[in-house]
Amino acid sequence: MLAGTASALVAVAPANAQDQSPPEADAGIADATTGSAEAAPAVASEDGIVITARRRVEQLQDVPLAVSVVGGDQLERTGSINVSRLQQIQPSIQFFTTNPRNSAANIRGLGAPFGLTNDGIEQGVGIYIDQVYYSRIAVSTFDFLDVEQIEVLRGPQGTLYGKNTTAGAISITTRAPTFEPEARLELSIGNLDYVSAKGSISGPIIDDKLAVRLAASKSHRRGTIYNLFSDRWVNEQDNLGLRGQMLWRPTDTLNVTLSADYNRQNPECCAQIYVRTGTTQRPLNRQYAALASAFGYAPPSTNAFDRLTDLDTPLDAFQEIGGVALRAEWDIGPGTLTSVSAWRFWNWGPSNDRDFTGLPITTVSANPSKQDQYSQELRYAASGESLDYVFGLFAYHQKQHTTGAQEQGSAASRWLLNPGNVPPGSPGCATPTANACNPAVLNGLRSENDIRLKTTSLAAFGQLSWHVTDRLRLQPGLRVNYDKKDGSYVAVVTTGTGSTVLNNDQRGVLAPQSYDATFSDWNLSGDFTISYDVSEDVLAYATYAKSFKSGGINLAGLPLDAGNNPILSASTVKPEKVDHFEVGLKTQFLDRKATLNLAGFWTEIKDYQATVTNGQLGVLRGYLANADKVRVRGIEADFSVRPSRRLSLYASGAFTDHEYVKFVDAPCPPELAGGAAASAANPASPAGTPGGFSPANCDISGQWLPGISKWAASFGGEYNQPGTLLGRAGEAYVGVDASYRSRFSSNPSRSAYTDIEGYALANFRLGFRTDDGWNIFSWVRNAFDKKYYEVLATQSGSTGLVVGQPGDPRTYGVTVQARF
């Protein structure tokens, strides 16, 4: 049944298959995705693609794990310049972002709660670059720099990769220094004033003892949304990346690599613009249409794909990430001892318009943040005739400091406060003395926030692979982890006159809060895998994994009680507890010209950490809550074939069934929020009843999880033909890469107003590459100019305004690459 369903996935809703081995002995090393000999990753061997998913060097098809590999050259020619683009050739990845800090990378729909980032919670998809863990998801928005290959490990990886990999891991390997001189150059230009330049140079300093590698990239693209208020294009791209590595080989058995990197972004970004309105339970004269009418306001366009806005607060998304790492690999005894030491920093300097309009409602919304992290891993891995094993220790310490600010403007009183009992549809106030009619009540009201978090994590881990027979292997793994978190949140609120004495209306908009929270816990996680070689080219496996994600601290403000005081019991959330089952089949046929890999999985999470949308005005970013139980299950199929040197094809698909199994006290969706509190005497009104009664919470058991498409797919291929260009021998080629995902919810509690319809994207390329290292090609992304949304959200306060971020329009350009 699994094989039949997977075959249907390939035929009906294909997605990208990365598991590929060389189809012909004389065809060179196959690329990890398309089988192109030209695009061979350096970590391939004559027998197939080499990976390090189990912290030792192995052939991809020999590893009983759902893992996909994308070579660096495949990333370049498909335009997969960052994790957001990677999801278009990896259907099991979901990536959402409203700005670099508020980003989430999920695998199989799990990993990070959907919504604005809360500093007190961790990601569930670990991102590693050269074996160093990156705790800030913001790194995923930067351009990939000098990448050798990317391994996407699907399913819990807690034994070897730690507590932050309950959904999987993305392991990025950069190109290493070489003892043979080499250089790479790339220049791209395109519409929207796009310019990108990349380069690297590598070579020896002391014969075969010391080598260095330097790489740099710079890219810029004009924004895709025009701001009439500032007369500027916004949501632009502006990236700078620098990386240096030094490899020292004092002996044949010892490699020491020192690396440093610096990455900076400084775009005018990130705007979310008017999409639509939806009726809530708030009185009709306090919903968007009536409020806008009271100010004589209308958005520049009610069609988001006109790409117009009038946001009146400056936009900024400045960030810089960098660090230093020292990796030592010493062949000793039957295996290799590896030490990875690292320090990293992240600085974030944003400015946002959180009312999403051209009115002075919220005139300041910024949460600048700084982080330092230190990590040390020590492990030993060995392979033998009957036993393969790896064991090690890991230590991690992180410090975060965020100094946020929010300030209300002259339109805030009328927009946010109750004007009194007025006739339905009337934009006026009941009495001239109502606070809503007095701009001074909220004008200048300002919250200064000081948020701090310290995290310490320690772990010991080990995994053993026992070759019971030539075909049967048993693989148990275990990890013990200790976490300690100390957090504090202080919000000092002052009026426009500088007073700290607030009335109830002011406290309801920006509430003073001060609390400390501590979390500490021991956790045991592990996995057990049985694998069997059905034949030389067929591997079957079954896995059970018990994993967890560390508990969290709410560090974005707490929900308020009836007296507008913070509910301190909501200051922490419990750890997630994950039970995961998986079966898989990895096959090759047609003389290894074709690969078909199948995986079926069932994942259940108790105490799922959800970022929930809060209708209260005093909590700006939502807060964290535990859902009792969620379930994600599905089937994946990866297929690739290279029938000849001229043609390579790939297709794969993912079917994912997902739901809140039990979440009885969830926040309600927008259409049920904003009304007076329901009670026995006044039961909850039907959804979208203006002036109705709203339940305190909603039972969303059985509903969709946010951000997950039931169907996701990608497919494509490349055809080449030998020829000459300007006297240089080589081959002309044409390629296509397409992706599809079905409808998904863009709100933690599914709403009729925030479902995003499914869409398909197609990218094309046409070029010529020479035998001596030159490559020139034209490309077009979103070739059919599909109009789609990356994310939808609602304005706080239950006004019914729905805003969104339109996906990129059609882009096109030319790229020239050279290798020496």
PDB file of N, CA, C and O in Angstrom, residues 6 9-19 68 89-92 154 595-597 635-640 649-655 712-716 738-740:
ATOM      1  N   ALA A   6       2.864   5.898  -2.781  1.00  0.00           N
ATOM      2  CA  ALA A   6       4.012   6.722  -3.153  1.00  0.00           C
ATOM      3  C   ALA A   6       4.113   6.862  -4.657  1.00  0.00           C
ATOM      4  O   ALA A   6       4.441   7.926  -5.182  1.00  0.00           O
ATOM      5  N   LEU A   9       1.825   9.435  -5.701  1.00  0.00           N
ATOM      6  CA  LEU A   9       2.346  10.750  -5.394  1.00  0.00           C
ATOM      7  C   LEU A   9       3.288  11.238  -6.485  1.00  0.00           C
ATOM      8  O   LEU A   9       3.246  12.385  -6.903  1.00  0.00           O
ATOM      9  N   VAL A  10       4.158  10.349  -6.922  1.00  0.00           N
ATOM     10  CA  VAL A  10       5.102  10.726  -7.972  1.00  0.00           C
ATOM     11  C   VAL A  10       4.360  11.103  -9.238  1.00  0.00           C
ATOM     12  O   VAL A  10       4.688  12.064  -9.925  1.00  0.00           O
ATOM     13  N   ALA A  11       3.317  10.357  -9.571  1.00  0.00           N
ATOM     14  CA  ALA A  11       2.609  10.582 -10.830  1.00  0.00           C
ATOM     15  C   ALA A  11       1.703  11.808 -10.771  1.00  0.00           C
ATOM     16  O   ALA A  11       1.574  12.547 -11.738  1.00  0.00           O
ATOM     17  N   VAL A  12       1.090  12.041  -9.591  1.00  0.00           N
ATOM     18  CA  VAL A  12       0.068  13.079  -9.528  1.00  0.00           C
ATOM     19  C   VAL A  12       0.592  14.371  -8.911  1.00  0.00           C
ATOM     20  O   VAL A  12       0.346  15.453  -9.408  1.00  0.00           O
ATOM     21  N   ALA A  13       1.358  14.269  -7.822  1.00  0.00           N
ATOM     22  CA  ALA A  13       1.815  15.472  -7.134  1.00  0.00           C
ATOM     23  C   ALA A  13       3.278  15.348  -6.807  1.00  0.00           C
ATOM     24  O   ALA A  13       3.658  15.233  -5.652  1.00  0.00           O
ATOM     25  N   PRO A  14       4.155  15.344  -7.809  1.00  0.00           N
ATOM     26  CA  PRO A  14       5.557  15.061  -7.574  1.00  0.00           C
ATOM     27  C   PRO A  14       6.277  16.207  -6.890  1.00  0.00           C
ATOM     28  O   PRO A  14       5.879  17.344  -6.995  1.00  0.00           O
ATOM     29  N   ALA A  15       7.380  15.843  -6.207  1.00  0.00           N
ATOM     30  CA  ALA A  15       8.257  16.827  -5.591  1.00  0.00           C
ATOM     31  C   ALA A  15       9.678  16.378  -5.787  1.00  0.00           C
ATOM     32  O   ALA A  15       9.927  15.328  -6.346  1.00  0.00           O
ATOM     33  N   ASN A  16      10.617  17.165  -5.300  1.00  0.00           N
ATOM     34  CA  ASN A  16      12.017  16.961  -5.666  1.00  0.00           C
ATOM     35  C   ASN A  16      12.635  15.768  -4.963  1.00  0.00           C
ATOM     36  O   ASN A  16      12.512  15.612  -3.765  1.00  0.00           O
ATOM     37  N   ALA A  17      13.299  14.912  -5.712  1.00  0.00           N
ATOM     38  CA  ALA A  17      14.016  13.785  -5.133  1.00  0.00           C
ATOM     39  C   ALA A  17      15.493  14.081  -5.185  1.00  0.00           C
ATOM     40  O   ALA A  17      16.042  14.355  -6.218  1.00  0.00           O
ATOM     41  N   GLN A  18      16.144  14.009  -4.034  1.00  0.00           N
ATOM     42  CA  GLN A  18      17.554  14.321  -3.998  1.00  0.00           C
ATOM     43  C   GLN A  18      18.450  13.095  -3.926  1.00  0.00           C
ATOM     44  O   GLN A  18      19.651  13.204  -4.064  1.00  0.00           O
ATOM     45  N   ASP A  19      17.905  11.936  -3.650  1.00  0.00           N
ATOM     46  CA  ASP A  19      18.732  10.766  -3.467  1.00  0.00           C
ATOM     47  C   ASP A  19      19.074  10.168  -4.817  1.00  0.00           C
ATOM     48  O   ASP A  19      18.264   9.470  -5.419  1.00  0.00           O
ATOM     49  N   SER A  68      17.522  14.092   2.395  1.00  0.00           N
ATOM     50  CA  SER A  68      17.697  14.576   1.038  1.00  0.00           C
ATOM     51  C   SER A  68      18.955  15.422   0.976  1.00  0.00           C
ATOM     52  O   SER A  68      19.319  16.086   1.951  1.00  0.00           O
ATOM     53  N   ILE A  89      12.313  23.349  -3.768  1.00  0.00           N
ATOM     54  CA  ILE A  89      12.819  22.082  -4.293  1.00  0.00           C
ATOM     55  C   ILE A  89      12.852  21.009  -3.208  1.00  0.00           C
ATOM     56  O   ILE A  89      13.314  19.898  -3.460  1.00  0.00           O
ATOM     57  N   GLN A  90      12.359  21.344  -2.015  1.00  0.00           N
ATOM     58  CA  GLN A  90      12.268  20.402  -0.907  1.00  0.00           C
ATOM     59  C   GLN A  90      10.854  20.483  -0.327  1.00  0.00           C
ATOM     60  O   GLN A  90      10.588  21.273   0.584  1.00  0.00           O
ATOM     61  N   PRO A  91       9.904  19.721  -0.839  1.00  0.00           N
ATOM     62  CA  PRO A  91       8.500  19.903  -0.432  1.00  0.00           C
ATOM     63  C   PRO A  91       8.216  19.596   1.025  1.00  0.00           C
ATOM     64  O   PRO A  91       7.161  19.970   1.526  1.00  0.00           O
ATOM     65  N   SER A  92       9.123  18.922   1.733  1.00  0.00           N
ATOM     66  CA  SER A  92       8.890  18.640   3.144  1.00  0.00           C
ATOM     67  C   SER A  92       9.271  19.811   4.043  1.00  0.00           C
ATOM     68  O   SER A  92       9.027  19.772   5.244  1.00  0.00           O
ATOM     69  N   ARG A 154      14.882  14.505   7.847  1.00  0.00           N
ATOM     70  CA  ARG A 154      13.469  14.623   8.187  1.00  0.00           C
ATOM     71  C   ARG A 154      13.134  13.689   9.348  1.00  0.00           C
ATOM     72  O   ARG A 154      13.571  12.547   9.391  1.00  0.00           O
ATOM     73  N   THR A 595      16.423   6.189  -8.958  1.00  0.00           N
ATOM     74  CA  THR A 595      16.316   6.062  -7.507  1.00  0.00           C
ATOM     75  C   THR A 595      14.885   6.379  -7.089  1.00  0.00           C
ATOM     76  O   THR A 595      14.305   7.369  -7.543  1.00  0.00           O
ATOM     77  N   LEU A 596      14.318   5.531  -6.237  1.00  0.00           N
ATOM     78  CA  LEU A 596      13.003   5.780  -5.654  1.00  0.00           C
ATOM     79  C   LEU A 596      13.092   5.491  -4.166  1.00  0.00           C
ATOM     80  O   LEU A 596      13.353   4.357  -3.769  1.00  0.00           O
ATOM     81  N   ASN A 597      12.893   6.505  -3.364  1.00  0.00           N
ATOM     82  CA  ASN A 597      12.920   6.367  -1.914  1.00  0.00           C
ATOM     83  C   ASN A 597      11.556   6.728  -1.344  1.00  0.00           C
ATOM     84  O   ASN A 597      10.962   7.742  -1.727  1.00  0.00           O
ATOM     85  N   ILE A 635       3.109  10.428   3.983  1.00  0.00           N
ATOM     86  CA  ILE A 635       3.916   9.601   3.097  1.00  0.00           C
ATOM     87  C   ILE A 635       4.716  10.518   2.182  1.00  0.00           C
ATOM     88  O   ILE A 635       4.194  11.524   1.679  1.00  0.00           O
ATOM     89  N   GLU A 636       5.976  10.178   1.986  1.00  0.00           N
ATOM     90  CA  GLU A 636       6.843  10.924   1.090  1.00  0.00           C
ATOM     91  C   GLU A 636       7.441   9.978   0.059  1.00  0.00           C
ATOM     92  O   GLU A 636       7.744   8.824   0.375  1.00  0.00           O
ATOM     93  N   ALA A 637       7.607  10.474  -1.142  1.00  0.00           N
ATOM     94  CA  ALA A 637       8.235   9.687  -2.203  1.00  0.00           C
ATOM     95  C   ALA A 637       9.180  10.573  -2.983  1.00  0.00           C
ATOM     96  O   ALA A 637       8.795  11.648  -3.449  1.00  0.00           O
ATOM     97  N   ASP A 638      10.422  10.142  -3.104  1.00  0.00           N
ATOM     98  CA  ASP A 638      11.448  10.864  -3.858  1.00  0.00           C
ATOM     99  C   ASP A 638      11.889  10.004  -5.028  1.00  0.00           C
ATOM    100  O   ASP A 638      12.278   8.843  -4.834  1.00  0.00           O
ATOM    101  N   PHE A 639      11.862  10.569  -6.217  1.00  0.00           N
ATOM    102  CA  PHE A 639      12.233   9.811  -7.415  1.00  0.00           C
ATOM    103  C   PHE A 639      13.156  10.642  -8.291  1.00  0.00           C
ATOM    104  O   PHE A 639      12.958  11.846  -8.466  1.00  0.00           O
ATOM    105  N   SER A 640      14.177  10.024  -8.832  1.00  0.00           N
ATOM    106  CA  SER A 640      15.038  10.687  -9.809  1.00  0.00           C
ATOM    107  C   SER A 640      15.553   9.644 -10.782  1.00  0.00           C
ATOM    108  O   SER A 640      15.741   8.471 -10.439  1.00  0.00           O
ATOM    109  N   LEU A 649      15.879  13.749 -14.775  1.00  0.00           N
ATOM    110  CA  LEU A 649      14.550  14.130 -14.312  1.00  0.00           C
ATOM    111  C   LEU A 649      14.434  13.838 -12.823  1.00  0.00           C
ATOM    112  O   LEU A 649      15.064  12.908 -12.309  1.00  0.00           O
ATOM    113  N   TYR A 650      13.613  14.623 -12.138  1.00  0.00           N
ATOM    114  CA  TYR A 650      13.323  14.321 -10.732  1.00  0.00           C
ATOM    115  C   TYR A 650      11.868  14.658 -10.445  1.00  0.00           C
ATOM    116  O   TYR A 650      11.263  15.511 -11.108  1.00  0.00           O
ATOM    117  N   ALA A 651      11.315  13.977  -9.474  1.00  0.00           N
ATOM    118  CA  ALA A 651       9.949  14.248  -9.036  1.00  0.00           C
ATOM    119  C   ALA A 651       9.751  13.594  -7.683  1.00  0.00           C
ATOM    120  O   ALA A 651      10.237  12.490  -7.454  1.00  0.00           O
ATOM    121  N   SER A 652       9.085  14.284  -6.798  1.00  0.00           N
ATOM    122  CA  SER A 652       8.717  13.651  -5.528  1.00  0.00           C
ATOM    123  C   SER A 652       7.562  14.402  -4.911  1.00  0.00           C
ATOM    124  O   SER A 652       7.261  15.540  -5.305  1.00  0.00           O
ATOM    125  N   GLY A 653       6.899  13.789  -3.978  1.00  0.00           N
ATOM    126  CA  GLY A 653       5.728  14.398  -3.381  1.00  0.00           C
ATOM    127  C   GLY A 653       5.585  14.042  -1.921  1.00  0.00           C
ATOM    128  O   GLY A 653       6.141  13.050  -1.450  1.00  0.00           O
ATOM    129  N   ALA A 654       4.861  14.858  -1.195  1.00  0.00           N
ATOM    130  CA  ALA A 654       4.601  14.621   0.216  1.00  0.00           C
ATOM    131  C   ALA A 654       3.111  14.808   0.486  1.00  0.00           C
ATOM    132  O   ALA A 654       2.536  15.840   0.136  1.00  0.00           O
ATOM    133  N   PHE A 655       2.519  13.802   1.078  1.00  0.00           N
ATOM    134  CA  PHE A 655       1.142  13.892   1.570  1.00  0.00           C
ATOM    135  C   PHE A 655       1.221  13.958   3.088  1.00  0.00           C
ATOM    136  O   PHE A 655       1.833  13.095   3.727  1.00  0.00           O
ATOM    137  N   ALA A 712       2.187  18.597  -1.087  1.00  0.00           N
ATOM    138  CA  ALA A 712       3.304  19.461  -1.486  1.00  0.00           C
ATOM    139  C   ALA A 712       4.158  18.693  -2.477  1.00  0.00           C
ATOM    140  O   ALA A 712       4.311  17.464  -2.358  1.00  0.00           O
ATOM    141  N   ALA A 713       4.682  19.391  -3.453  1.00  0.00           N
ATOM    142  CA  ALA A 713       5.379  18.682  -4.517  1.00  0.00           C
ATOM    143  C   ALA A 713       6.366  19.590  -5.233  1.00  0.00           C
ATOM    144  O   ALA A 713       6.256  20.813  -5.190  1.00  0.00           O
ATOM    145  N   SER A 714       7.329  18.969  -5.879  1.00  0.00           N
ATOM    146  CA  SER A 714       8.190  19.672  -6.827  1.00  0.00           C
ATOM    147  C   SER A 714       8.692  18.666  -7.850  1.00  0.00           C
ATOM    148  O   SER A 714       8.760  17.466  -7.582  1.00  0.00           O
ATOM    149  N   PHE A 715       9.025  19.150  -9.027  1.00  0.00           N
ATOM    150  CA  PHE A 715       9.476  18.251 -10.084  1.00  0.00           C
ATOM    151  C   PHE A 715      10.213  19.077 -11.134  1.00  0.00           C
ATOM    152  O   PHE A 715      10.091  20.308 -11.197  1.00  0.00           O
ATOM    153  N   GLY A 716      10.989  18.414 -11.946  1.00  0.00           N
ATOM    154  CA  GLY A 716      11.710  19.127 -12.989  1.00  0.00           C
ATOM    155  C   GLY A 716      12.756  18.249 -13.638  1.00  0.00           C
ATOM    156  O   GLY A 716      12.755  17.024 -13.501  1.00  0.00           O
ATOM    157  N   ALA A 738       9.686  23.082 -10.913  1.00  0.00           N
ATOM    158  CA  ALA A 738       8.338  23.518 -10.554  1.00  0.00           C
ATOM    159  C   ALA A 738       7.975  23.003  -9.173  1.00  0.00           C
ATOM    160  O   ALA A 738       8.506  21.976  -8.713  1.00  0.00           O
ATOM    161  N   SER A 739       7.084  23.704  -8.505  1.00  0.00           N
ATOM    162  CA  SER A 739       6.651  23.297  -7.169  1.00  0.00           C
ATOM    163  C   SER A 739       5.169  23.587  -6.999  1.00  0.00           C
ATOM    164  O   SER A 739       4.597  24.442  -7.687  1.00  0.00           O
ATOM    165  N   TYR A 740       4.574  22.867  -6.066  1.00  0.00           N
ATOM    166  CA  TYR A 740       3.142  23.029  -5.789  1.00  0.00           C
ATOM    167  C   TYR A 740       2.905  22.766  -4.315  1.00  0.00           C
ATOM    168  O   TYR A 740       3.550  21.905  -3.700  1.00  0.00           O
TER     169      TYR A 740
END
